[in-house]
Amino acid sequence: MLINFNLAPIKEIEPWGKGEQPGLSWFGLTQGEYWIELGESTLFEYDEKAWPDGMRHCEYPVARLHEDLMDMLPSILEPVPAALVPYLFGDGAAACWDAWTNWCDRHAAALGKGHALEIENALLALTAGRQHIAHYLTPSTRFVAWSDAENVYFAWDNRHALIHGHPAWTAQYGEFQMPRREFIEEMQSFHARLMEQMAERVEQVLIGALPPSIYIDIDRLAHEQSQRYEALHEALNIEAQTDWQAVESAVSEILKVRQAA
């Protein structure tokens, strides 16, 4: 299974906020752990040497990962031209942004103006919706996902994420690919499992699973469950439309400056 999670027992979830009556929302009720298996590598899995007595996987509301993946899905399924793939992650991405820095040094007077903004926006469009950075974790972890006509690809580089001098994550650097159809099926499975478990959880709350000291908006909770259920359908019906010609032109222009430096 690609995307895995375990929801925390409802009675163990800490309510949010301070004061006389802290509360919980649909998002908060998804508190748990999650991880993504990509072949022999596992994203969001802590290295035991860095955290020998601590958690094994990321512990955070599972809704965060669900929201992020639903937002990314249209861009992931938009095929990326082969010539641009090397600049999506790792050393190629670093070289691309170094080239952008060199371009800016040579065209300092143009920064913040028309052509410079066009180039910057085109470079950002390359990874927009394809790069996931978990800034809410300490240290953060990141991966990039994209596709061509046949496959979906994942790549990650967490070599600089350390805890007490040790690599924080077991998935330090690597790549993985899978057929587009299987990726969509995995997304459907993750969505269905989370919605099913949260439907049961919402029912538990409705019949009084939470103590009266924890505030929750019952009407909003039920409405959000219904709304979130539509997230996958909505994401699959959005067609990303990146201006790849503009991206290729921007990359070509800045690399020429770097090569001439």
mmCIF file of C-alpha atoms in Angstrom:
data_model
loop_
_atom_site.group_PDB
_atom_site.id
_atom_site.type_symbol
_atom_site.label_atom_id
_atom_site.label_comp_id
_atom_site.label_asym_id
_atom_site.label_seq_id
_atom_site.Cartn_x
_atom_site.Cartn_y
_atom_site.Cartn_z
ATOM 1 C CA MET A 1 0.000 0.000 0.000
ATOM 2 C CA LEU A 2 1.438 3.360 -1.051
ATOM 3 C CA ILE A 3 -0.148 5.780 1.441
ATOM 4 C CA ASN A 4 -0.579 4.498 4.999
ATOM 5 C CA PHE A 5 -2.026 6.031 8.137
ATOM 6 C CA ASN A 6 -3.364 5.189 11.579
ATOM 7 C CA LEU A 7 -5.788 7.532 13.293
ATOM 8 C CA ALA A 8 -5.136 8.069 16.990
ATOM 9 C CA PRO A 9 -7.845 6.806 19.380
ATOM 10 C CA ILE A 10 -10.398 9.575 19.693
ATOM 11 C CA LYS A 11 -10.033 9.791 23.471
ATOM 12 C CA GLU A 12 -6.282 10.363 23.146
ATOM 13 C CA ILE A 13 -6.540 13.391 20.846
ATOM 14 C CA GLU A 14 -5.587 16.602 22.597
ATOM 15 C CA PRO A 15 -8.079 19.442 22.028
ATOM 16 C CA TRP A 16 -6.809 22.672 20.543
ATOM 17 C CA GLY A 17 -6.758 26.082 22.092
ATOM 18 C CA LYS A 18 -6.591 27.418 25.613
ATOM 19 C CA GLY A 19 -9.132 28.828 27.982
ATOM 20 C CA GLU A 20 -12.283 27.500 29.509
ATOM 21 C CA GLN A 21 -13.320 25.252 26.619
ATOM 22 C CA PRO A 22 -10.712 24.024 24.097
ATOM 23 C CA GLY A 23 -12.118 22.440 20.954
ATOM 24 C CA LEU A 24 -11.628 20.100 18.044
ATOM 25 C CA SER A 25 -12.530 20.241 14.362
ATOM 26 C CA TRP A 26 -12.666 17.680 11.543
ATOM 27 C CA PHE A 27 -9.006 18.433 10.832
ATOM 28 C CA GLY A 28 -7.969 17.906 14.451
ATOM 29 C CA LEU A 29 -9.935 14.669 14.716
ATOM 30 C CA THR A 30 -7.679 13.163 12.019
ATOM 31 C CA GLN A 31 -4.693 13.219 14.403
ATOM 32 C CA GLY A 32 -2.553 10.157 13.799
ATOM 33 C CA GLU A 33 0.545 8.911 12.017
ATOM 34 C CA TYR A 34 1.187 8.536 8.311
ATOM 35 C CA TRP A 35 3.843 7.381 5.897
ATOM 36 C CA ILE A 36 4.248 6.700 2.158
ATOM 37 C CA GLU A 37 5.869 3.491 0.928
ATOM 38 C CA LEU A 38 7.793 3.832 -2.315
ATOM 39 C CA GLY A 39 9.397 0.499 -3.083
ATOM 40 C CA GLU A 40 12.086 -0.099 -0.471
ATOM 41 C CA SER A 41 11.920 3.507 0.792
ATOM 42 C CA THR A 42 9.419 5.038 3.196
ATOM 43 C CA LEU A 43 8.696 8.763 3.275
ATOM 44 C CA PHE A 44 7.802 10.355 6.640
ATOM 45 C CA GLU A 45 9.661 7.597 8.517
ATOM 46 C CA TYR A 46 12.147 8.694 11.176
ATOM 47 C CA ASP A 47 15.570 7.085 11.357
ATOM 48 C CA GLU A 48 15.973 5.122 14.597
ATOM 49 C CA LYS A 49 19.506 6.462 15.122
ATOM 50 C CA ALA A 50 18.217 10.023 15.103
ATOM 51 C CA TRP A 51 15.234 9.287 17.329
ATOM 52 C CA PRO A 52 15.925 5.968 19.124
ATOM 53 C CA ASP A 53 13.179 6.336 21.736
ATOM 54 C CA GLY A 54 10.767 8.455 19.752
ATOM 55 C CA MET A 55 8.063 8.087 17.137
ATOM 56 C CA ARG A 56 8.532 5.883 14.108
ATOM 57 C CA HIS A 57 6.456 7.868 11.638
ATOM 58 C CA CYS A 58 5.256 11.420 11.258
ATOM 59 C CA GLU A 59 2.563 12.197 13.845
ATOM 60 C CA TYR A 60 0.236 14.961 12.709
ATOM 61 C CA PRO A 61 -3.364 15.307 11.510
ATOM 62 C CA VAL A 62 -3.711 12.982 8.508
ATOM 63 C CA ALA A 63 -5.900 15.649 6.909
ATOM 64 C CA ARG A 64 -2.738 17.663 6.270
ATOM 65 C CA LEU A 65 -1.326 14.998 3.933
ATOM 66 C CA HIS A 66 -4.731 14.466 2.340
ATOM 67 C CA GLU A 67 -5.172 18.174 1.630
ATOM 68 C CA ASP A 68 -1.668 18.492 0.217
ATOM 69 C CA LEU A 69 -2.017 15.505 -2.101
ATOM 70 C CA MET A 70 -5.438 16.617 -3.337
ATOM 71 C CA ASP A 71 -3.977 20.056 -4.106
ATOM 72 C CA MET A 72 -1.006 18.484 -5.897
ATOM 73 C CA LEU A 73 -2.929 15.878 -7.889
ATOM 74 C CA PRO A 74 -3.802 18.005 -10.971
ATOM 75 C CA SER A 75 -0.183 19.137 -11.347
ATOM 76 C CA ILE A 76 1.238 15.672 -10.725
ATOM 77 C CA LEU A 77 -0.939 14.244 -13.501
ATOM 78 C CA GLU A 78 0.068 16.972 -15.969
ATOM 79 C CA PRO A 79 2.977 15.443 -17.960
ATOM 80 C CA VAL A 80 6.276 17.315 -17.635
ATOM 81 C CA PRO A 81 8.427 17.654 -20.786
ATOM 82 C CA ALA A 82 11.403 15.300 -20.577
ATOM 83 C CA ALA A 83 13.891 18.135 -21.088
ATOM 84 C CA LEU A 84 12.721 19.811 -17.857
ATOM 85 C CA VAL A 85 12.660 16.764 -15.578
ATOM 86 C CA PRO A 86 16.361 17.100 -14.555
ATOM 87 C CA TYR A 87 15.588 20.486 -12.967
ATOM 88 C CA LEU A 88 12.803 19.241 -10.710
ATOM 89 C CA PHE A 89 14.911 18.023 -7.787
ATOM 90 C CA GLY A 90 18.355 17.251 -6.445
ATOM 91 C CA ASP A 91 21.527 18.550 -8.061
ATOM 92 C CA GLY A 92 19.736 19.592 -11.231
ATOM 93 C CA ALA A 93 17.293 21.783 -9.311
ATOM 94 C CA ALA A 94 20.148 23.278 -7.295
ATOM 95 C CA ALA A 95 22.045 24.074 -10.497
ATOM 96 C CA CYS A 96 18.942 25.690 -11.978
ATOM 97 C CA TRP A 97 18.477 28.020 -9.022
ATOM 98 C CA ASP A 98 22.213 28.778 -8.923
ATOM 99 C CA ALA A 99 21.856 29.798 -12.549
ATOM 100 C CA TRP A 100 18.933 32.041 -11.596
ATOM 101 C CA THR A 101 21.123 33.689 -8.936
ATOM 102 C CA ASN A 102 23.827 34.328 -11.544
ATOM 103 C CA TRP A 103 21.212 35.751 -13.915
ATOM 104 C CA CYS A 104 19.998 38.105 -11.177
ATOM 105 C CA ASP A 105 23.562 39.240 -10.457
ATOM 106 C CA ARG A 106 23.990 40.188 -14.104
ATOM 107 C CA HIS A 107 20.585 41.827 -14.441
ATOM 108 C CA ALA A 108 20.198 43.465 -11.038
ATOM 109 C CA ALA A 109 18.558 46.563 -12.507
ATOM 110 C CA ALA A 110 15.826 44.433 -14.079
ATOM 111 C CA LEU A 111 14.782 42.659 -10.870
ATOM 112 C CA GLY A 112 11.188 43.258 -9.892
ATOM 113 C CA LYS A 113 10.318 44.254 -13.450
ATOM 114 C CA GLY A 114 8.604 42.656 -16.433
ATOM 115 C CA HIS A 115 11.038 40.173 -17.972
ATOM 116 C CA ALA A 116 12.703 39.226 -14.684
ATOM 117 C CA LEU A 117 9.324 38.488 -13.107
ATOM 118 C CA GLU A 118 8.329 36.418 -16.124
ATOM 119 C CA ILE A 119 11.444 34.278 -15.762
ATOM 120 C CA GLU A 120 10.983 33.850 -12.015
ATOM 121 C CA ASN A 121 7.327 32.895 -12.378
ATOM 122 C CA ALA A 122 8.195 30.413 -15.121
ATOM 123 C CA LEU A 123 10.833 28.765 -12.930
ATOM 124 C CA LEU A 124 8.409 28.537 -10.016
ATOM 125 C CA ALA A 125 5.802 26.979 -12.300
ATOM 126 C CA LEU A 126 8.087 23.992 -12.844
ATOM 127 C CA THR A 127 7.683 22.731 -9.286
ATOM 128 C CA ALA A 128 4.361 24.394 -8.446
ATOM 129 C CA GLY A 129 1.981 21.664 -7.321
ATOM 130 C CA ARG A 130 4.683 19.014 -7.734
ATOM 131 C CA GLN A 131 6.838 19.754 -4.691
ATOM 132 C CA HIS A 132 5.728 18.811 -1.184
ATOM 133 C CA ILE A 133 7.576 20.379 1.730
ATOM 134 C CA ALA A 134 6.412 19.447 5.230
ATOM 135 C CA HIS A 135 7.434 22.643 7.012
ATOM 136 C CA TYR A 136 5.229 21.652 9.941
ATOM 137 C CA LEU A 137 7.706 18.903 10.872
ATOM 138 C CA THR A 138 11.057 19.393 12.612
ATOM 139 C CA PRO A 139 13.168 18.912 10.647
ATOM 140 C CA SER A 140 11.072 19.237 7.507
ATOM 141 C CA THR A 141 10.991 16.595 4.803
ATOM 142 C CA ARG A 142 10.276 17.005 1.110
ATOM 143 C CA PHE A 143 9.558 15.129 -2.084
ATOM 144 C CA VAL A 144 8.722 15.961 -5.686
ATOM 145 C CA ALA A 145 6.142 14.096 -7.776
ATOM 146 C CA TRP A 146 5.470 14.429 -11.503
ATOM 147 C CA SER A 147 4.432 12.353 -14.487
ATOM 148 C CA ASP A 148 4.816 11.644 -18.177
ATOM 149 C CA ALA A 149 2.289 9.923 -20.409
ATOM 150 C CA GLU A 150 2.818 6.518 -18.784
ATOM 151 C CA ASN A 151 4.224 6.840 -15.283
ATOM 152 C CA VAL A 152 4.216 8.914 -12.119
ATOM 153 C CA TYR A 153 7.601 9.595 -10.548
ATOM 154 C CA PHE A 154 8.679 10.475 -7.016
ATOM 155 C CA ALA A 155 12.047 11.874 -5.972
ATOM 156 C CA TRP A 156 13.292 13.009 -2.577
ATOM 157 C CA ASP A 157 16.389 14.562 -1.063
ATOM 158 C CA ASN A 158 16.489 14.741 2.738
ATOM 159 C CA ARG A 159 20.243 14.436 3.142
ATOM 160 C CA HIS A 160 20.510 17.758 4.975
ATOM 161 C CA ALA A 161 17.715 17.020 7.485
ATOM 162 C CA LEU A 162 19.503 16.042 10.701
ATOM 163 C CA ILE A 163 18.640 15.338 14.341
ATOM 164 C CA HIS A 164 21.633 15.506 16.701
ATOM 165 C CA GLY A 165 23.939 15.009 13.739
ATOM 166 C CA HIS A 166 22.143 11.923 12.398
ATOM 167 C CA PRO A 167 19.949 11.746 9.286
ATOM 168 C CA ALA A 168 16.396 12.419 10.466
ATOM 169 C CA TRP A 169 14.602 10.370 7.816
ATOM 170 C CA THR A 170 15.158 6.843 6.518
ATOM 171 C CA ALA A 171 14.375 8.035 2.978
ATOM 172 C CA GLN A 172 17.375 10.286 2.437
ATOM 173 C CA TYR A 173 17.754 10.363 -1.343
ATOM 174 C CA GLY A 174 16.111 8.391 -4.092
ATOM 175 C CA GLU A 175 13.582 7.967 -6.866
ATOM 176 C CA PHE A 176 10.578 5.754 -7.531
ATOM 177 C CA GLN A 177 8.152 5.305 -10.399
ATOM 178 C CA MET A 178 4.800 3.622 -10.904
ATOM 179 C CA PRO A 179 2.177 3.475 -13.681
ATOM 180 C CA ARG A 180 -0.244 6.406 -13.736
ATOM 181 C CA ARG A 181 -3.211 4.054 -13.333
ATOM 182 C CA GLU A 182 -1.760 2.518 -10.177
ATOM 183 C CA PHE A 183 -0.988 5.935 -8.729
ATOM 184 C CA ILE A 184 -4.579 7.077 -9.251
ATOM 185 C CA GLU A 185 -5.816 3.855 -7.672
ATOM 186 C CA GLU A 186 -3.604 4.468 -4.644
ATOM 187 C CA MET A 187 -4.940 8.005 -4.317
ATOM 188 C CA GLN A 188 -8.486 6.649 -4.529
ATOM 189 C CA SER A 189 -7.690 4.070 -1.859
ATOM 190 C CA PHE A 190 -6.186 6.649 0.519
ATOM 191 C CA HIS A 191 -9.139 8.973 0.050
ATOM 192 C CA ALA A 192 -11.713 6.202 0.535
ATOM 193 C CA ARG A 193 -10.041 4.812 3.669
ATOM 194 C CA LEU A 194 -9.733 8.222 5.308
ATOM 195 C CA MET A 195 -13.302 9.217 4.448
ATOM 196 C CA GLU A 196 -14.668 5.900 5.705
ATOM 197 C CA GLN A 197 -12.805 6.072 9.007
ATOM 198 C CA MET A 198 -13.717 9.709 9.512
ATOM 199 C CA ALA A 199 -17.390 8.994 8.792
ATOM 200 C CA GLU A 200 -17.296 6.505 11.650
ATOM 201 C CA ARG A 201 -15.481 9.024 13.832
ATOM 202 C CA VAL A 202 -18.026 11.750 13.095
ATOM 203 C CA GLU A 203 -20.804 9.335 14.115
ATOM 204 C CA GLN A 204 -18.959 8.649 17.367
ATOM 205 C CA VAL A 205 -18.757 12.361 18.098
ATOM 206 C CA LEU A 206 -22.433 12.831 17.295
ATOM 207 C CA ILE A 207 -23.389 10.260 19.931
ATOM 208 C CA GLY A 208 -21.135 11.806 22.569
ATOM 209 C CA ALA A 209 -17.675 10.282 22.218
ATOM 210 C CA LEU A 210 -16.044 13.560 23.306
ATOM 211 C CA PRO A 211 -16.427 14.931 26.844
ATOM 212 C CA PRO A 212 -18.565 18.081 27.273
ATOM 213 C CA SER A 213 -15.410 20.019 28.164
ATOM 214 C CA ILE A 214 -14.283 19.828 24.513
ATOM 215 C CA TYR A 215 -16.169 22.152 22.166
ATOM 216 C CA ILE A 216 -17.059 20.986 18.686
ATOM 217 C CA ASP A 217 -19.421 22.484 16.132
ATOM 218 C CA ILE A 218 -21.577 19.463 15.301
ATOM 219 C CA ASP A 219 -23.264 21.011 12.256
ATOM 220 C CA ARG A 220 -19.975 22.138 10.783
ATOM 221 C CA LEU A 221 -18.398 18.738 11.480
ATOM 222 C CA ALA A 222 -21.088 16.903 9.513
ATOM 223 C CA HIS A 223 -20.962 19.461 6.687
ATOM 224 C CA GLU A 224 -17.176 19.231 6.423
ATOM 225 C CA GLN A 225 -17.293 15.438 6.250
ATOM 226 C CA SER A 226 -19.580 15.723 3.240
ATOM 227 C CA GLN A 227 -17.451 18.465 1.684
ATOM 228 C CA ARG A 228 -14.177 16.608 2.125
ATOM 229 C CA TYR A 229 -15.682 13.518 0.541
ATOM 230 C CA GLU A 230 -15.803 15.399 -2.784
ATOM 231 C CA ALA A 231 -12.119 16.430 -2.699
ATOM 232 C CA LEU A 232 -10.789 13.593 -4.869
ATOM 233 C CA HIS A 233 -13.497 13.966 -7.509
ATOM 234 C CA GLU A 234 -12.830 17.697 -7.697
ATOM 235 C CA ALA A 235 -9.051 17.226 -7.947
ATOM 236 C CA LEU A 236 -9.343 14.657 -10.733
ATOM 237 C CA ASN A 237 -11.500 17.057 -12.724
ATOM 238 C CA ILE A 238 -9.024 19.935 -12.606
ATOM 239 C CA GLU A 239 -6.708 20.132 -15.617
ATOM 240 C CA ALA A 240 -3.415 21.875 -14.860
ATOM 241 C CA GLN A 241 -2.199 24.060 -17.725
ATOM 242 C CA THR A 242 1.437 24.998 -17.274
ATOM 243 C CA ASP A 243 2.988 27.162 -19.978
ATOM 244 C CA TRP A 244 5.828 24.742 -20.699
ATOM 245 C CA GLN A 245 7.206 26.882 -23.526
ATOM 246 C CA ALA A 246 7.702 29.745 -21.060
ATOM 247 C CA VAL A 247 9.377 27.401 -18.563
ATOM 248 C CA GLU A 248 11.731 25.971 -21.181
ATOM 249 C CA SER A 249 12.638 29.465 -22.397
ATOM 250 C CA ALA A 250 13.355 30.651 -18.858
ATOM 251 C CA VAL A 251 15.549 27.657 -18.052
ATOM 252 C CA SER A 252 17.427 28.028 -21.328
ATOM 253 C CA GLU A 253 18.071 31.735 -20.755
ATOM 254 C CA ILE A 254 19.418 31.418 -17.215
ATOM 255 C CA LEU A 255 21.564 28.394 -18.035
ATOM 256 C CA LYS A 256 23.253 30.332 -20.836
ATOM 257 C CA VAL A 257 24.265 32.996 -18.332
ATOM 258 C CA ARG A 258 25.586 30.381 -15.915
ATOM 259 C CA GLN A 259 27.609 28.678 -18.646
ATOM 260 C CA ALA A 260 29.103 32.016 -19.645
ATOM 261 C CA ALA A 261 30.039 32.914 -16.070
#
